Amino acid sequence: MGFLRSFSVLVVSDEAEKLYKIFDSIGITLRKTSKSKSSSSTTLYLYDIAFLDIDSEGWEKRLLELKQYMPVIAFGKPQIEKAVKSMKLGALDFLKKPLKDESVREIFQNFKDKPKVEIDGLIGISRIMEDVYCGIRKAALTDSNVLITGESGTGKELVARAIHNLSERQANPFIVINCSAIPDTLLESELFGFEKGAFTGANYTKKGLVEWADGGTLFFDEIGDVSPLFQTKILRVIQEGEFIKIGGSHPIKVDVRFIAATNRDLPKACREGSFREDLFYRLNVIHIEIPPLRNRKEDIPSLTEFFIKKHSAKRKDIAIKGITEEALDTLMNYSFPGNVRELENIIERAIAFTNSSEITVKDLPAYLIKTSATKKTQQGSLREALDLFEKELIWSALQKSRGNISKAADLLGIHRQQLQRKLKQFKIAT
Ligand SMILES: Nc1ncnc2c1ncn2[C@@H]1O[C@H](COP(=O)(O)OP(=O)(O)OP(=O)(O)O)[C@@H](O)[C@H]1O
Ligand SMILES: [Mg+2]
C-alpha cells in the first residue's frame, strides 16, 4: 500500500541510509527538502516529521530543538530508561532498533490522518498552498522584510496579516498603506507626520503611519505602483529605521517590520528603471509568491465551501448548505482571472440568486458556462456568439482590474468611453 502524499522527513542518525531503505520499501515518497543536509532553524519548518537516533551524542538537546518545528520520532537500542526519557522530553513515539518496516509504516499511517499545518483564515490544501504556508511560518519566525507577489485577488493581504499574526509583533499594530492611493503631495505628511507649526495650518502635531506602526508591521500594498519620490522616501526608513517629521529637527527611531505586496514584475521594473533596485533588494529578503487559483484548482472545493459558509447567513429565507456537483464542476473548469476574490464574488452572487438550498449551475454567471458559447453558435447567430465572447473578455478584464474601468479598458486595448458603452449594452454592473 502506498501513501497518497509525499513527506518531508528529517533523519538525524549515522544510520540514515537504513531508514531511507525502509521508507522506500514501504512506499513513502520523500519531498526534496528531505535530501538537504543542512537543517538550520530557518529550514526546519519545511519538514513534516523527524526521526532522531537517540544512540547519538547530544540527542536530548536536538530533540528539544526539533520538537518546536515538527513531530519527532525517537529510535534507538531497546533501553527502557532512554525510551522513557525521550518521550518525557517530547518525542511523539519511540521505536526500537532494529527498525521494522511495519512500525515505521504505522507512524506514517497515523501521521497521514492528522490535519496538515494550517494557518488561521487561509483556506487551501494544495501543495502550492502548503509551500505558501511554509513561507508564512518562516517569515513569522524571523524579522526580515518580506515581498509578497501574485496576481490580483490571490490573497496577498491575507498572507501579510497571517505573517504578522504569527510573529512576535502580533500584539502590536499591523498598518496597511495603500501606496497607490497616496499622492506625492501628501506623502511625507501621511508617512511621517508633522510637527506643530511646520507649515500654515499645522496647528497640531501629527503622527504619521510609520510612527503608528512602531513595534508592529507596516504593509506596503501595491508597492509596484509607487512614484520615484515615494521609493526614495521609504528606502531611508527601511534602511535606517528612522525618519524625520515635516518641520522636525531630529530623526525619530522606529522598530518596524516591513512587508510589501505587488502584482507587478518588480525585477522587470528594476531593469526598465521604474523601480529602485536598492529598494527591491531591501524588501525582497523573503519572497512569497502566491500562484494564481487556476494553477491550484484542487483548492476550489474547500474555498467554495468556506465562502458558502461565510455568506449564507445573508439569506434569511433559506438555509444554503452547499453546491451541486455540476455547479462545482463548472467552477473547476473556469480560469478565474480575478482569482480567489472572483470566486468569492461568484459565490456571494449565487447565494443572492438561488432558490434552493444548494447552489446550482443556474445560479452561476452565464460566462462561466463554457459550452454556452458553442451551443449558441450552433443554434443562434454569429452576433450572439461574438457578444458572449466579448462579454467574457470584458468581465475577465474587470476582474483583473478589480472593477477599475480605466485599467480594464487599458487591458482590452480600447478607450474608456468605449468600454463604458459596452458595459451599458451588456448590462454589466461594476
Ligand atoms: N487562501 C484563502 N483563503 C480564504 N480566503 C482567501 C484566500 N485567498 C484570498 N482570500 C480572500 O479573497 C479576497 C482577496 O484577497 P486579498 O485582498 O488578500 O487579495 P490581494 O492579493 O491583496 O488582491 P489585490 O492584488 O487585488 O489587492 C479576500 O476577501 C480574501 O479574504
Ligand atoms: Mg490587496
GROMACS .gro file of C-alpha atoms in nm, residues 13-320:
model
  308
   13SER     CA    1   2.125   0.942   1.255
   14ASP     CA    2   2.452   0.786   1.145
   15GLU     CA    3   2.242   0.506   1.006
   16ALA     CA    4   2.015   0.724   0.795
   17GLU     CA    5   2.059   0.505   0.489
   18LYS     CA    6   1.885   0.216   0.664
   19LEU     CA    7   1.582   0.432   0.728
   20TYR     CA    8   1.572   0.558   0.370
   21LYS     CA    9   1.567   0.195   0.256
   22ILE     CA   10   1.269   0.126   0.480
   23PHE     CA   11   1.087   0.436   0.350
   24ASP     CA   12   1.150   0.310   0.003
   25SER     CA   13   1.024  -0.039   0.069
   26ILE     CA   14   0.700   0.076   0.232
   27GLY     CA   15   0.626   0.320  -0.049
   28ILE     CA   16   0.690   0.657   0.112
   29THR     CA   17   0.781   0.930  -0.129
   30LEU     CA   18   1.019   1.187   0.012
   31ARG     CA   19   0.993   1.554  -0.072
   32LYS     CA   20   1.309   1.724  -0.184
   33THR     CA   21   1.367   1.909   0.144
   34SER     CA   22   1.448   1.569   0.294
   35LYS     CA   23   1.762   1.544   0.093
   36SER     CA   24   1.909   1.870   0.215
   37LYS     CA   25   2.196   1.814   0.455
   38SER     CA   26   2.174   2.143   0.641
   39SER     CA   27   1.893   2.196   0.887
   40SER     CA   28   1.928   2.543   1.030
   41SER     CA   29   1.628   2.677   1.218
   42THR     CA   30   1.517   2.869   0.910
   43THR     CA   31   1.475   2.549   0.708
   44LEU     CA   32   1.340   2.328   0.987
   45TYR     CA   33   0.985   2.448   0.937
   46LEU     CA   34   0.988   2.277   0.597
   47TYR     CA   35   0.985   1.925   0.741
   48ASP     CA   36   0.676   1.720   0.822
   49ILE     CA   37   0.841   1.483   1.068
   50ALA     CA   38   1.180   1.390   1.216
   51PHE     CA   39   1.339   1.055   1.305
   52LEU     CA   40   1.601   1.108   1.574
   53ASP     CA   41   1.855   0.843   1.666
   54ILE     CA   42   1.895   0.860   2.045
   55ASP     CA   43   2.206   0.647   2.046
   56SER     CA   44   2.388   0.953   1.920
   57GLU     CA   45   2.564   1.222   2.122
   58GLY     CA   46   2.365   1.531   2.226
   59TRP     CA   47   2.028   1.382   2.128
   60GLU     CA   48   1.845   1.547   2.418
   61LYS     CA   49   1.932   1.896   2.303
   62ARG     CA   50   1.850   1.811   1.944
   63LEU     CA   51   1.511   1.671   2.045
   64LEU     CA   52   1.420   1.986   2.235
   65GLU     CA   53   1.508   2.194   1.931
   66LEU     CA   54   1.336   1.981   1.669
   67LYS     CA   55   1.010   1.935   1.854
   68GLN     CA   56   0.939   2.305   1.819
   69TYR     CA   57   0.907   2.259   1.446
   70MET     CA   58   0.773   1.908   1.385
   71PRO     CA   59   0.673   1.583   1.550
   72VAL     CA   60   0.981   1.382   1.645
   73ILE     CA   61   1.003   1.004   1.646
   74ALA     CA   62   1.287   0.881   1.866
   75PHE     CA   63   1.453   0.550   1.789
   76GLY     CA   64   1.739   0.356   1.945
   77LYS     CA   65   1.859   0.040   2.113
   78PRO     CA   66   1.591  -0.108   2.335
   79GLN     CA   67   1.672   0.063   2.666
   80ILE     CA   68   1.371   0.143   2.879
   81GLU     CA   69   1.513   0.447   3.062
   82LYS     CA   70   1.625   0.619   2.746
   83ALA     CA   71   1.299   0.547   2.569
   84VAL     CA   72   1.101   0.693   2.859
   85LYS     CA   73   1.328   0.994   2.875
   86SER     CA   74   1.278   1.065   2.504
   87MET     CA   75   0.902   1.061   2.549
   88LYS     CA   76   0.927   1.287   2.855
   89LEU     CA   77   1.130   1.535   2.650
   90GLY     CA   78   0.856   1.545   2.392
   91ALA     CA   79   0.911   1.269   2.137
   92LEU     CA   80   0.586   1.158   1.980
   93ASP     CA   81   0.685   0.794   1.982
   94PHE     CA   82   0.976   0.561   2.039
   95LEU     CA   83   1.081   0.281   1.803
   96LYS     CA   84   1.337   0.021   1.892
   97LYS     CA   85   1.625  -0.092   1.675
   98PRO     CA   86   1.646  -0.281   1.455
   99LEU     CA   87   1.368  -0.082   1.289
  100LYS     CA   88   1.091  -0.283   1.130
  101ASP     CA   89   0.904  -0.183   0.816
  102GLU     CA   90   0.573  -0.234   0.992
  103SER     CA   91   0.641   0.001   1.283
  104VAL     CA   92   0.766   0.277   1.055
  105ARG     CA   93   0.464   0.233   0.831
  106GLU     CA   94   0.234   0.270   1.130
  107ILE     CA   95   0.393   0.603   1.221
  108PHE     CA   96   0.317   0.742   0.876
  109GLN     CA   97  -0.029   0.589   0.876
  110ASN     CA   98  -0.119   0.780   1.194
  111PHE     CA   99   0.056   1.091   1.080
  112LYS     CA  100  -0.121   1.097   0.744
  113ASP     CA  101  -0.461   1.117   0.909
  114LYS     CA  102  -0.371   1.424   1.111
  115PRO     CA  103  -0.453   1.763   0.962
  116LYS     CA  104  -0.162   1.936   0.790
  117VAL     CA  105  -0.011   2.258   0.914
  118GLU     CA  106  -0.284   2.507   0.860
  119ILE     CA  107  -0.293   2.876   0.910
  120ASP     CA  108  -0.590   3.056   1.057
  121GLY     CA  109  -0.807   3.222   0.796
  122LEU     CA  110  -0.627   3.073   0.498
  123ILE     CA  111  -0.804   2.803   0.303
  124GLY     CA  112  -0.634   2.565   0.063
  125ILE     CA  113  -0.493   2.216   0.075
  126SER     CA  114  -0.290   2.216  -0.246
  127ARG     CA  115   0.081   2.150  -0.241
  128ILE     CA  116   0.123   2.505  -0.371
  129MET     CA  117  -0.060   2.647  -0.069
  130GLU     CA  118   0.142   2.423   0.164
  131ASP     CA  119   0.451   2.594   0.028
  132VAL     CA  120   0.288   2.931   0.088
  133TYR     CA  121   0.213   2.827   0.449
  134CYS     CA  122   0.577   2.726   0.492
  135GLY     CA  123   0.683   3.066   0.363
  136ILE     CA  124   0.448   3.235   0.609
  137ARG     CA  125   0.585   3.034   0.901
  138LYS     CA  126   0.940   3.104   0.800
  139ALA     CA  127   0.869   3.474   0.767
  140ALA     CA  128   0.693   3.477   1.105
  141LEU     CA  129   0.996   3.324   1.275
  142THR     CA  130   1.226   3.599   1.152
  143ASP     CA  131   1.209   3.975   1.146
  144SER     CA  132   1.324   4.008   0.784
  145ASN     CA  133   1.135   4.213   0.530
  146VAL     CA  134   0.901   4.022   0.302
  147LEU     CA  135   0.790   4.071  -0.056
  148ILE     CA  136   0.462   3.903  -0.150
  149THR     CA  137   0.386   3.871  -0.519
  150GLY     CA  138   0.085   3.734  -0.700
  151GLU     CA  139  -0.195   3.829  -0.935
  152SER     CA  140  -0.482   4.042  -0.814
  153GLY     CA  141  -0.711   3.862  -0.570
  154THR     CA  142  -0.473   3.580  -0.479
  155GLY     CA  143  -0.469   3.669  -0.109
  156LYS     CA  144  -0.160   3.886  -0.069
  157GLU     CA  145  -0.305   4.098   0.208
  158LEU     CA  146  -0.436   3.792   0.387
  159VAL     CA  147  -0.087   3.639   0.379
  160ALA     CA  148   0.070   3.961   0.508
  161ARG     CA  149  -0.174   3.963   0.801
  162ALA     CA  150  -0.104   3.597   0.873
  163ILE     CA  151   0.270   3.666   0.894
  164HIS     CA  152   0.209   3.950   1.137
  165ASN     CA  153  -0.035   3.746   1.347
  166LEU     CA  154   0.209   3.458   1.382
  167SER     CA  155   0.509   3.678   1.454
  168GLU     CA  156   0.633   3.818   1.782
  169ARG     CA  157   0.485   4.150   1.680
  170GLN     CA  158   0.128   4.013   1.685
  171ALA     CA  159   0.018   4.226   1.982
  172ASN     CA  160   0.134   4.545   1.810
  173PRO     CA  161  -0.022   4.730   1.516
  174PHE     CA  162  -0.049   4.598   1.162
  175ILE     CA  163  -0.072   4.909   0.947
  176VAL     CA  164  -0.172   4.893   0.580
  177ILE     CA  165  -0.053   5.161   0.342
  178ASN     CA  166  -0.232   5.154   0.012
  179CYS     CA  167   0.060   5.302  -0.176
  180SER     CA  168  -0.120   5.393  -0.496
  181ALA     CA  169  -0.378   5.596  -0.302
  182ILE     CA  170  -0.132   5.848  -0.157
  183PRO     CA  171  -0.041   6.137  -0.389
  184ASP     CA  172   0.315   6.268  -0.376
  185THR     CA  173   0.198   6.597  -0.230
  186LEU     CA  174   0.064   6.425   0.083
  187LEU     CA  175   0.329   6.158   0.101
  188GLU     CA  176   0.552   6.292   0.377
  189SER     CA  177   0.268   6.412   0.590
  190GLU     CA  178   0.092   6.073   0.565
  191LEU     CA  179   0.403   5.862   0.621
  192PHE     CA  180   0.599   6.070   0.868
  193GLY     CA  181   0.355   6.323   1.010
  194PHE     CA  182   0.439   6.681   1.101
  195GLU     CA  183   0.533   6.900   1.395
  196LYS     CA  184   0.300   7.171   1.518
  197GLY     CA  185   0.380   7.490   1.330
  198ALA     CA  186   0.563   7.312   1.048
  199PHE     CA  187   0.351   7.497   0.794
  200THR     CA  188   0.046   7.721   0.787
  201GLY     CA  189  -0.244   7.523   0.918
  202ALA     CA  190  -0.030   7.275   1.109
  203ASN     CA  191  -0.172   7.371   1.444
  204TYR     CA  192  -0.121   7.030   1.599
  205THR     CA  193   0.143   6.758   1.589
  206LYS     CA  194   0.051   6.469   1.363
  207LYS     CA  195   0.180   6.114   1.386
  208GLY     CA  196   0.249   5.952   1.052
  209LEU     CA  197   0.169   5.592   0.956
  210VAL     CA  198   0.531   5.484   1.011
  211GLU     CA  199   0.517   5.602   1.371
  212TRP     CA  200   0.180   5.434   1.427
  213ALA     CA  201   0.339   5.107   1.317
  214ASP     CA  202   0.618   5.129   1.577
  215GLY     CA  203   0.670   4.786   1.734
  216GLY     CA  204   0.450   4.625   1.469
  217THR     CA  205   0.433   4.562   1.097
  218LEU     CA  206   0.391   4.806   0.812
  219PHE     CA  207   0.234   4.665   0.497
  220PHE     CA  208   0.301   4.850   0.173
  221ASP     CA  209   0.024   4.734  -0.057
  222GLU     CA  210   0.070   4.778  -0.433
  223ILE     CA  211   0.433   4.878  -0.392
  224GLY     CA  212   0.489   4.832  -0.767
  225ASP     CA  213   0.276   5.136  -0.841
  226VAL     CA  214   0.462   5.399  -0.639
  227SER     CA  215   0.637   5.713  -0.764
  228PRO     CA  216   1.016   5.760  -0.758
  229LEU     CA  217   0.970   6.007  -0.471
  230PHE     CA  218   0.779   5.750  -0.266
  231GLN     CA  219   1.054   5.495  -0.329
  232THR     CA  220   1.327   5.732  -0.212
  233LYS     CA  221   1.136   5.834   0.100
  234ILE     CA  222   1.064   5.483   0.221
  235LEU     CA  223   1.409   5.350   0.135
  236ARG     CA  224   1.554   5.563   0.411
  237VAL     CA  225   1.312   5.438   0.678
  238ILE     CA  226   1.367   5.081   0.571
  239GLN     CA  227   1.745   5.116   0.572
  240GLU     CA  228   1.796   5.328   0.879
  241GLY     CA  229   1.483   5.255   1.080
  242GLU     CA  230   1.435   5.628   1.126
  243PHE     CA  231   1.258   5.925   0.972
  244ILE     CA  232   1.214   6.298   1.021
  245LYS     CA  233   0.874   6.460   1.063
  246ILE     CA  234   0.789   6.762   0.849
  247GLY     CA  235   0.921   7.058   1.046
  248GLY     CA  236   1.108   6.824   1.278
  249SER     CA  237   1.472   6.881   1.365
  250HIS     CA  238   1.590   6.532   1.452
  251PRO     CA  239   1.530   6.178   1.330
  252ILE     CA  240   1.286   5.954   1.516
  253LYS     CA  241   1.377   5.586   1.558
  254VAL     CA  242   1.117   5.320   1.496
  255ASP     CA  243   1.113   4.942   1.525
  256VAL     CA  244   0.908   4.828   1.228
  257ARG     CA  245   0.895   4.513   1.015
  258PHE     CA  246   0.813   4.581   0.651
  259ILE     CA  247   0.603   4.365   0.425
  260ALA     CA  248   0.530   4.474   0.069
  261ALA     CA  249   0.298   4.331  -0.194
  262THR     CA  250   0.260   4.376  -0.566
  263ASN     CA  251   0.109   4.213  -0.871
  264ARG     CA  252   0.381   4.362  -1.090
  265ASP     CA  253   0.706   4.212  -1.207
  266LEU     CA  254   0.949   4.415  -0.994
  267PRO     CA  255   1.274   4.274  -1.137
  268LYS     CA  256   1.148   4.384  -1.478
  269ALA     CA  257   1.054   4.727  -1.340
  270CYS     CA  258   1.410   4.749  -1.200
  271ARG     CA  259   1.559   4.667  -1.538
  272GLU     CA  260   1.340   4.926  -1.703
  273GLY     CA  261   1.441   5.183  -1.443
  274SER     CA  262   1.098   5.249  -1.295
  275PHE     CA  263   1.171   5.074  -0.964
  276ARG     CA  264   1.480   5.129  -0.748
  277GLU     CA  265   1.696   4.822  -0.733
  278ASP     CA  266   1.823   4.903  -0.382
  279LEU     CA  267   1.465   4.923  -0.255
  280PHE     CA  268   1.379   4.596  -0.428
  281TYR     CA  269   1.666   4.416  -0.253
  282ARG     CA  270   1.576   4.565   0.084
  283LEU     CA  271   1.220   4.435   0.054
  284ASN     CA  272   1.287   4.106  -0.118
  285VAL     CA  273   1.468   3.937   0.173
  286ILE     CA  274   1.198   3.672   0.198
  287HIS     CA  275   0.990   3.625  -0.114
  288ILE     CA  276   0.648   3.463  -0.108
  289GLU     CA  277   0.482   3.402  -0.442
  290ILE     CA  278   0.112   3.319  -0.436
  291PRO     CA  279   0.028   3.132  -0.756
  292PRO     CA  280  -0.300   3.204  -0.936
  293LEU     CA  281  -0.606   2.997  -0.848
  294ARG     CA  282  -0.613   2.831  -1.194
  295ASN     CA  283  -0.281   2.663  -1.104
  296ARG     CA  284  -0.420   2.514  -0.783
  297LYS     CA  285  -0.768   2.406  -0.878
  298GLU     CA  286  -0.776   2.147  -0.602
  299ASP     CA  287  -0.832   2.441  -0.365
  300ILE     CA  288  -1.156   2.540  -0.536
  301PRO     CA  289  -1.387   2.296  -0.347
  302SER     CA  290  -1.268   2.395   0.000
  303LEU     CA  291  -1.267   2.766  -0.085
  304THR     CA  292  -1.619   2.732  -0.226
  305GLU     CA  293  -1.740   2.562   0.088
  306PHE     CA  294  -1.573   2.829   0.301
  307PHE     CA  295  -1.736   3.114   0.107
  308ILE     CA  296  -2.077   2.945   0.118
  309LYS     CA  297  -2.050   2.927   0.497
  310LYS     CA  298  -1.924   3.284   0.512
  311HIS     CA  299  -2.207   3.436   0.306
  312SER     CA  300  -2.504   3.203   0.353
  313ALA     CA  301  -2.625   3.393   0.659
  314LYS     CA  302  -2.722   3.676   0.424
  315ARG     CA  303  -3.021   3.471   0.310
  316LYS     CA  304  -3.277   3.475   0.587
  317ASP     CA  305  -3.539   3.283   0.385
  318ILE     CA  306  -3.345   2.966   0.302
  319ALA     CA  307  -3.056   2.777   0.458
  320ILE     CA  308  -2.794   2.728   0.188
   0.00000   0.00000   0.00000
